[in-house]
Coordinates of C-alpha atoms and ligand atoms in Angstrom, one line a residue:
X94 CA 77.1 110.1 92.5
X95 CA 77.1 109.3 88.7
X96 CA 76.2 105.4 89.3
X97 CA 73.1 105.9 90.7
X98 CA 70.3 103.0 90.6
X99 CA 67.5 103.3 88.8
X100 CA 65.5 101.8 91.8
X101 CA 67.2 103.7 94.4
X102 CA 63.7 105.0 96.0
X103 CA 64.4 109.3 96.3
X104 CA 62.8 109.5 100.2
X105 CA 62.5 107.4 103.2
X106 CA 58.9 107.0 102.6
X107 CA 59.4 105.7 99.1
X108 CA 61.8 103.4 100.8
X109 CA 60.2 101.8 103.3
X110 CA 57.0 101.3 100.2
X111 CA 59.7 99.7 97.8
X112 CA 61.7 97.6 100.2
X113 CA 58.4 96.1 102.3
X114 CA 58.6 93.8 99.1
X115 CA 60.7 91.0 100.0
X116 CA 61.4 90.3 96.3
X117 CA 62.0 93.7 95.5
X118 CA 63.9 93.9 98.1
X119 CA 66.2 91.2 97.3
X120 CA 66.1 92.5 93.6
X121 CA 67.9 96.1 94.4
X122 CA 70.6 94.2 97.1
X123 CA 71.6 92.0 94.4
X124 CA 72.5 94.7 92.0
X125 CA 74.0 96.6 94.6
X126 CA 76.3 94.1 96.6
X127 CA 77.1 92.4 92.7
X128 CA 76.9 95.0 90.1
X129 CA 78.6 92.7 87.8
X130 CA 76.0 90.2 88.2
X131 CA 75.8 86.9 90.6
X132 CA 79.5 85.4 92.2
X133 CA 79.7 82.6 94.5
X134 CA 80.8 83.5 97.9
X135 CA 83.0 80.3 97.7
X136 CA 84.6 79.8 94.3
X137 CA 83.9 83.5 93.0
X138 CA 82.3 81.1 90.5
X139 CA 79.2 83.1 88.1
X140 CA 77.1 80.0 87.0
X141 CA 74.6 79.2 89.7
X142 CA 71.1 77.9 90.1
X143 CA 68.8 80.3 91.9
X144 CA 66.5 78.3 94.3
X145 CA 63.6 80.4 95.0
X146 CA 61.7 79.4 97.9
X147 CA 65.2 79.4 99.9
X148 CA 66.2 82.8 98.4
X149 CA 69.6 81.1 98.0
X150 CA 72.0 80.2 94.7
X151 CA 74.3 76.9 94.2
X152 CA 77.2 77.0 92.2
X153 CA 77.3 75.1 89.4
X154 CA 81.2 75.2 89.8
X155 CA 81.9 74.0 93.2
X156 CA 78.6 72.8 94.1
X157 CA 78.3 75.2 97.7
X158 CA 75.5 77.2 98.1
X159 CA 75.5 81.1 99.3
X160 CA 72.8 83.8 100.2
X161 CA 72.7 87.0 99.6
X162 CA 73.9 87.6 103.5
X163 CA 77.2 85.5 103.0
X164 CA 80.1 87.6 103.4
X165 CA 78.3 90.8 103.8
X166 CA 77.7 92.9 106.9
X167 CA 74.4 91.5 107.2
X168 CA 75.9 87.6 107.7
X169 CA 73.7 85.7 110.6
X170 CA 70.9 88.1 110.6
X171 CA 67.6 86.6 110.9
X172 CA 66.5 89.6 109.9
X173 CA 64.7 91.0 106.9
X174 CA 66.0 93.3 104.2
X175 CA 63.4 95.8 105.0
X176 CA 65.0 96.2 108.8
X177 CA 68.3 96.6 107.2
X178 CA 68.2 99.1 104.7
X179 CA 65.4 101.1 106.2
X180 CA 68.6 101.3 109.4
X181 CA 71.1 102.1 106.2
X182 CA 68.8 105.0 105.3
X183 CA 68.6 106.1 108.8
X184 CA 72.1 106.4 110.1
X185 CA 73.0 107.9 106.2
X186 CA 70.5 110.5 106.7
X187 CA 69.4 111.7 110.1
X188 CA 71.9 115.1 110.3
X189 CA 71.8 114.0 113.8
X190 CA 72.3 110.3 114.0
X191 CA 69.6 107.9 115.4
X192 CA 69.7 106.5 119.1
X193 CA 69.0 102.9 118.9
X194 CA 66.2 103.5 121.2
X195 CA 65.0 104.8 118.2
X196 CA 65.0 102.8 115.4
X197 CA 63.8 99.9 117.9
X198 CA 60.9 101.7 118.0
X199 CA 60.2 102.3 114.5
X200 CA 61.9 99.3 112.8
X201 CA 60.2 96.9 115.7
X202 CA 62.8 95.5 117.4
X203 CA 64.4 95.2 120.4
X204 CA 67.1 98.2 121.8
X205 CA 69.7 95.5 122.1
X206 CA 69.6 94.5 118.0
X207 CA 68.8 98.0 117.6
X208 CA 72.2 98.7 119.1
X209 CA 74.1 95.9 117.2
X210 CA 72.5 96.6 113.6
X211 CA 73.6 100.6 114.0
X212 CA 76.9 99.7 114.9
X213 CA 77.2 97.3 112.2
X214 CA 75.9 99.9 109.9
X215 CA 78.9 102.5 111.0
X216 CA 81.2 100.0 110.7
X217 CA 80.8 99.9 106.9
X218 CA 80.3 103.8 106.7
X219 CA 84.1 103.5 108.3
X220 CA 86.0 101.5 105.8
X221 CA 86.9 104.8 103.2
X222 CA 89.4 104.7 100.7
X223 CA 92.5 106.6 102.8
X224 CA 95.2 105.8 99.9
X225 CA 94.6 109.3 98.0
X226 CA 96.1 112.5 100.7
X227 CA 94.0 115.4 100.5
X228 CA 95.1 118.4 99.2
X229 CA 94.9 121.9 97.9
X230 CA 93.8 124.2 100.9
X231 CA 93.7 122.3 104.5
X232 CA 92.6 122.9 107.6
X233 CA 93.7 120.5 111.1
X234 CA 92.6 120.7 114.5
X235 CA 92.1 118.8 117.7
X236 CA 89.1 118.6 120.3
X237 CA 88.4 116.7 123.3
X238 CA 85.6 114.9 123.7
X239 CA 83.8 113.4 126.9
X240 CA 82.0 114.7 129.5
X241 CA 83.4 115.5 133.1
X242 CA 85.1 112.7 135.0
X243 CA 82.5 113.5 137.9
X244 CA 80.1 112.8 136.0
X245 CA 81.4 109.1 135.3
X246 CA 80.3 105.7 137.4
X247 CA 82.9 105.1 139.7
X248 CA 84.1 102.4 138.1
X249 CA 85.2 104.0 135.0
X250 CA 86.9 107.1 135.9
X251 CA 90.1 107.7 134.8
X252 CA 92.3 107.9 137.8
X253 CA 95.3 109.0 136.2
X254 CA 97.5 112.3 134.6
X255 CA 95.5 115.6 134.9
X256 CA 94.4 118.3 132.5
X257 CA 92.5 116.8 130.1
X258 CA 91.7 113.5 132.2
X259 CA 88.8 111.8 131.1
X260 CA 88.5 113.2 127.8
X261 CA 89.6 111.4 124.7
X262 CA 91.5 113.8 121.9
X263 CA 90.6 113.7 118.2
X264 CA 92.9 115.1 116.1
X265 CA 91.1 116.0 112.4
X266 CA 92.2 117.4 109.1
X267 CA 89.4 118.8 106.4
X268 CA 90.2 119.5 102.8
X269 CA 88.4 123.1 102.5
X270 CA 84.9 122.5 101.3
X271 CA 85.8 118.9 100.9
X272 CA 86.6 115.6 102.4
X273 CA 87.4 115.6 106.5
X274 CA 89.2 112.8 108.3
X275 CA 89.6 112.3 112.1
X276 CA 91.5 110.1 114.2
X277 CA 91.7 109.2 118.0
X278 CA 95.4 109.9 119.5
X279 CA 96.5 109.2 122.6
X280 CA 98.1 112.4 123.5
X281 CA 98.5 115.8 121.3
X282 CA 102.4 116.0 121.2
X283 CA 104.3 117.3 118.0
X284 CA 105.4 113.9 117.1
X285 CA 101.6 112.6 117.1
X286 CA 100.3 115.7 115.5
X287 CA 102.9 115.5 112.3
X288 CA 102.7 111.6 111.7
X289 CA 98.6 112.1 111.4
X290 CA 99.6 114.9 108.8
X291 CA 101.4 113.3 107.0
X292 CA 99.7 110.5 106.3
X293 CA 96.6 112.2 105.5
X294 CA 97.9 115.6 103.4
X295 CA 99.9 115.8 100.6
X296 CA 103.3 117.4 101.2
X297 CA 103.4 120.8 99.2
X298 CA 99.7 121.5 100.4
X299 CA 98.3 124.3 102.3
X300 CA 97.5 124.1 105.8
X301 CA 95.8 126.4 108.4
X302 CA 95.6 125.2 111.8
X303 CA 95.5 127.1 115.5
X304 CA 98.6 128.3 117.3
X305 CA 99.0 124.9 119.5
X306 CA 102.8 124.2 119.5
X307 CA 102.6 120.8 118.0
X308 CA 101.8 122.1 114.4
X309 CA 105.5 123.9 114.6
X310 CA 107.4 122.6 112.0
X311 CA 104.8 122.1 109.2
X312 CA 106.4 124.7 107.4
X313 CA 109.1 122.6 106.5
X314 CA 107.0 119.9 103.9
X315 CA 103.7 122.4 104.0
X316 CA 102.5 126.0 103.4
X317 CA 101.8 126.4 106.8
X318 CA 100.1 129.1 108.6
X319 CA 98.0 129.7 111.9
X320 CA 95.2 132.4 113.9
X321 CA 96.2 133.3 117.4
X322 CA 93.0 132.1 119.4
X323 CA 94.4 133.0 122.6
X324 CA 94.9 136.5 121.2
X325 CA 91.1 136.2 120.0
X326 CA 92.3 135.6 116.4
X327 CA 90.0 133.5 114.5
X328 CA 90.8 135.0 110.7
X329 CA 93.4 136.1 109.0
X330 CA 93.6 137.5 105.2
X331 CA 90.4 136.1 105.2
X332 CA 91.8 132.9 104.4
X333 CA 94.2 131.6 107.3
X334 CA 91.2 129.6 109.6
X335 CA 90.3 126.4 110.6
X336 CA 86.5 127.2 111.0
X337 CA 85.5 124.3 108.9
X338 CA 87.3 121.7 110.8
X339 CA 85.8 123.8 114.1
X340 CA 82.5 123.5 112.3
X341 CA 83.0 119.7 111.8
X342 CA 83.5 119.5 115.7
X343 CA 80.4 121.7 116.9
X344 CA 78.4 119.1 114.9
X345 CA 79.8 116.4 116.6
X346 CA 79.2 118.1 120.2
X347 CA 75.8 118.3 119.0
X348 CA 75.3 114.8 118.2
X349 CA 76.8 113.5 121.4
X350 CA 75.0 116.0 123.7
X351 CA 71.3 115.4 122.1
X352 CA 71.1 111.6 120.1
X353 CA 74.3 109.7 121.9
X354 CA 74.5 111.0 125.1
X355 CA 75.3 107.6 126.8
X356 CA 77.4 106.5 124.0
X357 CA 80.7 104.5 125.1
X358 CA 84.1 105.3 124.6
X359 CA 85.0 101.9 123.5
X360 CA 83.1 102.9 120.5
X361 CA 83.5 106.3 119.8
X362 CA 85.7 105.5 116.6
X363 CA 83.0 104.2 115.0
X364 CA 80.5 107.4 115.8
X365 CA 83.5 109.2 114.4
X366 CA 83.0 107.5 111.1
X367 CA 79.4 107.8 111.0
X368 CA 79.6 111.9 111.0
X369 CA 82.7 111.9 108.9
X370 CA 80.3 109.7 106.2
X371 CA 78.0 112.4 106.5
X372 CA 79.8 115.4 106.5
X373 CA 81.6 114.1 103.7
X374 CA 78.6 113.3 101.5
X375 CA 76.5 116.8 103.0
X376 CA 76.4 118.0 99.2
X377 CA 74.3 114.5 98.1
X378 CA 70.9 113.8 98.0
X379 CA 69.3 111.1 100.7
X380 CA 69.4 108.5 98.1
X381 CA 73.2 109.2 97.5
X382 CA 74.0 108.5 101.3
X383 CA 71.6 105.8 101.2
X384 CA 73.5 104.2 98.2
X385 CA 76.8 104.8 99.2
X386 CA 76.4 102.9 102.7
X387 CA 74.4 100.1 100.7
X388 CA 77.5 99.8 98.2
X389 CA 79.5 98.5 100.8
X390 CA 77.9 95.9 102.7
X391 CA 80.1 93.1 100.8
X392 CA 82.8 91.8 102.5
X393 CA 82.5 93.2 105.9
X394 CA 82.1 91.7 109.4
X395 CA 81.3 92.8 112.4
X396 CA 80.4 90.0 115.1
X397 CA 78.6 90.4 118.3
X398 CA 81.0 89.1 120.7
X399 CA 83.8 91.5 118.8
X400 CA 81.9 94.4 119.5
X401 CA 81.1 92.8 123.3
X402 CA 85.3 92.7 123.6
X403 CA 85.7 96.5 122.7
X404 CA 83.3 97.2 125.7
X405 CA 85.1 95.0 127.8
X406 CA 88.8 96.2 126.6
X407 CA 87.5 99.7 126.8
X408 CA 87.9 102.2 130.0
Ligands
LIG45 ZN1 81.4 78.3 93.8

């Protein structure tokens, strides 16, 4: 990243020194969340008085006053700015995610806000830009996640259809050596397959995939080619693969099988995002990551009782 701050401390240890400063602390969100300087969360307004012992400004155009916290991610935290970012650097750099047993533990909180401030945290790491298709050389694939329907409480089994029962399918698409993007379908026909394609690759590009029947047709708006797995083909012309997109999901199985184990389907989408932030950004440095999720706490919300509804709503 070119726009890197000069404060942006290099390694978690540097963080946690810098950011135990409150002021400092303050200082470094500031230029991040505005980094064209100080605008009321009301009025959008840039003449303010800061009051210092409140931490807060008031406009000097329409009179309201607004923290730092208004209208970011971090709105209604009693919280400090140490807790959060030190949870921003966390999530953006443990290869292997962090349980929110976890960071209760080293942050100092309980499991439950432990729980709420990760999931918070991923939901920034999930808003991306989506308007730019990849292109060049692609790769698509799908896996199914979940563990065995046995292995469920009773009350959440999936009663219903066979084969896959229980599982929940993610259908992905990687630009090779680049960007990857994943999405939760609800079933793997040709019709889901192709709409996820081509709203995520540009038409003309090249794309490798397995021999599953829904990625028949491609040909006709892509270079399209595929490996026989079943035939214990996994490269051809040392080109036509999807090992990077099966690379992307062997990761994932890692994740969920050692740090989220008890994770929820409800909110799978949102661990999704959190390893697609990563994998994405698996060239940067720490402080990359760490800036990149920081970058984007401004106009995002993620309430309690939302997150309490997707549990609820979920199976
Ligand atoms: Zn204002």
């Amino acid at each position: 990243m070119e726009n890197r701050n000069e404060n942006t401390p290099l390694t978690l240890q540097k963080a946690v020194e810098y950011f135990s400063d409150s002021d400092r602390a303050l200082e470094y969100m500031i230029t991040m969340r505005w980094p064209d300087g100080v605008t009321c969360y009301h009025c959008g307004g840039k003449s303010h008085v800061f009051i210092s012992t409140r931490k807060i400004w008031r406009c000097k155009s329409c009179r309201k006053q607004f923290s730092l916290k208004r209208g970011t991610i971090m709105e209604c935290s009693p919280l400090s700015f140490d807790k959060w970012v030190i949870t921003f650097w966390a999530l953006a750099n443990c290869k292997n995610g962090i349980s929110s047993y976890e960071l209760a533990r080293a942050i100092g909180v309980c499991q439950k806000t432990a729980w709420f401030l990760l999931h918070r945290t991923r939901h920034i790491m999930a808003t991306q830009d989506f308007d730019v298709k990849l292109d060049g050389v692609t790769e698509a694939d799908e896996h199914y996640h979940g563990g065995l329907e046995a292995n469920k409480h009773e009350s959440r089994k999936n009663k219903a259809g066979r084969g896959g029962v229980g599982k929940v399918i993610v259908v992905g698409v990687m630009k090779r050596g680049g960007e990857v993007r994943v999405k939760i379908v609800p079933d793997t026909s040709k019709a889901t397959i192709h709409e996820f394609i081509r709203e995520n690759v540009q038409e003309g590009s090249e794309i490798y995939t397995d021999e599953h029947a829904s990625y028949r047709g491609l040909e006709e708006k892509y270079i399209h080619d595929s490996v026989n797995h079943s035939a214990h083909e996994y490269v051809r012309n040392q080109f036509i693969h999807c090992n990077g997109m099966e690379n992307f999901w062997s990761l994932m199985a890692r994740i969920f099988s050692g740090t989220y184990i008890s994770c929820d389907a409800p909110h799978l989408h949102r661990y999704l995002a959190e390893q697609v932030m990563r994998f994405d950004f698996r060239k940067s440095t720490d402080a990359d990551r760490f800036e990149h999720v920081v970058s984007r706490v401004a106009n995002q919300r993620l309430t309690f009782k939302a997150l309490l509804a997707e549990n609820k709503a979920g199976v």
